[in-house]
XYZ file of C-alpha atoms in Angstrom:
108
model
C -0.164 0.002 0.373
C 1.423 3.116 -0.885
C 2.571 6.065 1.823
C 0.442 9.054 2.646
C 4.071 10.798 1.491
C 4.154 8.837 -1.457
C 0.426 9.173 -2.807
C 1.067 13.239 -2.359
C 3.284 13.028 -4.004
C 2.239 11.028 -7.240
C -1.092 13.068 -6.875
C 0.485 16.238 -7.181
C 2.879 14.911 -10.163
C -0.281 14.024 -12.403
C -2.045 16.809 -11.632
C 0.800 19.085 -12.599
C 2.059 16.855 -15.791
C -2.129 17.359 -17.140
C -2.470 21.187 -16.113
C 1.127 22.321 -17.668
C 0.224 20.973 -21.328
C -4.242 21.607 -20.537
C -4.318 25.416 -20.416
C -7.426 25.167 -21.294
C -8.864 21.281 -21.778
C -12.587 23.093 -20.861
C -12.760 25.035 -24.502
C -10.563 22.582 -26.193
C -11.691 19.427 -25.090
C -11.081 16.477 -25.605
C -8.643 16.347 -28.582
C -6.327 18.965 -26.613
C -2.469 16.914 -26.146
C -1.151 15.982 -22.163
C 1.489 14.644 -21.439
C 0.476 11.724 -18.695
C 3.458 9.584 -17.199
C 2.432 7.671 -13.821
C 4.113 4.323 -12.752
C 2.553 1.485 -10.766
C -0.642 4.273 -10.015
C -3.892 4.260 -8.522
C -6.594 3.876 -11.066
C -9.276 6.486 -9.010
C -7.628 9.109 -8.468
C -5.585 9.391 -12.470
C -9.675 9.038 -13.068
C -10.142 10.946 -10.691
C -7.640 13.786 -11.679
C -9.632 14.138 -15.080
C -12.652 15.270 -13.605
C -11.035 18.473 -11.958
C -8.297 18.904 -15.240
C -11.726 18.845 -17.514
C -14.221 20.383 -15.130
C -16.379 17.518 -15.045
C -18.172 15.026 -12.929
C -16.458 11.796 -12.584
C -18.584 8.474 -12.233
C -16.101 5.233 -11.532
C -18.066 2.277 -11.826
C -17.718 -0.159 -8.179
C -15.153 -3.022 -9.648
C -12.881 -0.771 -11.598
C -9.817 -0.443 -9.901
C -6.087 -1.913 -10.879
C -3.129 0.531 -11.035
C -1.920 2.044 -14.321
C 1.426 2.498 -15.592
C 2.106 4.861 -18.970
C 4.731 7.162 -20.185
C 2.414 9.497 -22.977
C 3.296 12.176 -25.031
C 1.457 15.220 -26.508
C -1.362 12.296 -26.847
C -4.678 14.172 -27.085
C -7.320 13.565 -23.559
C -8.929 10.862 -25.979
C -6.212 8.737 -26.919
C -4.896 9.337 -23.206
C -8.988 7.704 -21.738
C -8.746 5.257 -24.221
C -5.500 4.200 -23.123
C -5.719 4.157 -19.280
C -8.902 1.985 -20.030
C -7.228 -0.377 -22.359
C -5.231 -1.316 -19.872
C -8.004 -1.321 -17.189
C -10.315 -3.274 -19.693
C -13.183 -0.413 -19.461
C -14.725 1.558 -21.911
C -15.722 6.098 -20.828
C -18.260 8.128 -21.963
C -18.380 12.196 -21.283
C -22.622 12.522 -19.700
C -23.763 15.906 -21.953
C -26.759 16.901 -18.768
C -26.959 20.183 -16.596
C -23.375 19.011 -15.271
C -21.152 17.308 -17.441
C -20.163 13.584 -16.900
C -16.416 11.727 -17.006
C -17.734 8.133 -16.796
C -15.646 4.558 -16.832
C -17.198 1.968 -16.093
C -15.745 -2.268 -16.943
C -16.504 -3.698 -19.911
C -19.406 -5.790 -19.865
């Protein structure tokens, strides 16, 4: 289990990498290029970070978990989400409405 200090350091790194490379992501959306470098990161933490960056609510299916190791540079947000879902065996979509939501669910 990752100790709190290490986890907070990892979250700060992910948030910095995504924030630095997605300035204006809410206006450009899923085609904005980003960098994502994570090693043995908890999937839920990474998925929630995308919600913060894209300024949308995030819904993660209960049985979706695992660790992620990715090193992607200058890839569109949608391609990064696809890569994450390939590793986790899930799928993602954006639900429009009064409150936009980024939804992650297990492949059936």
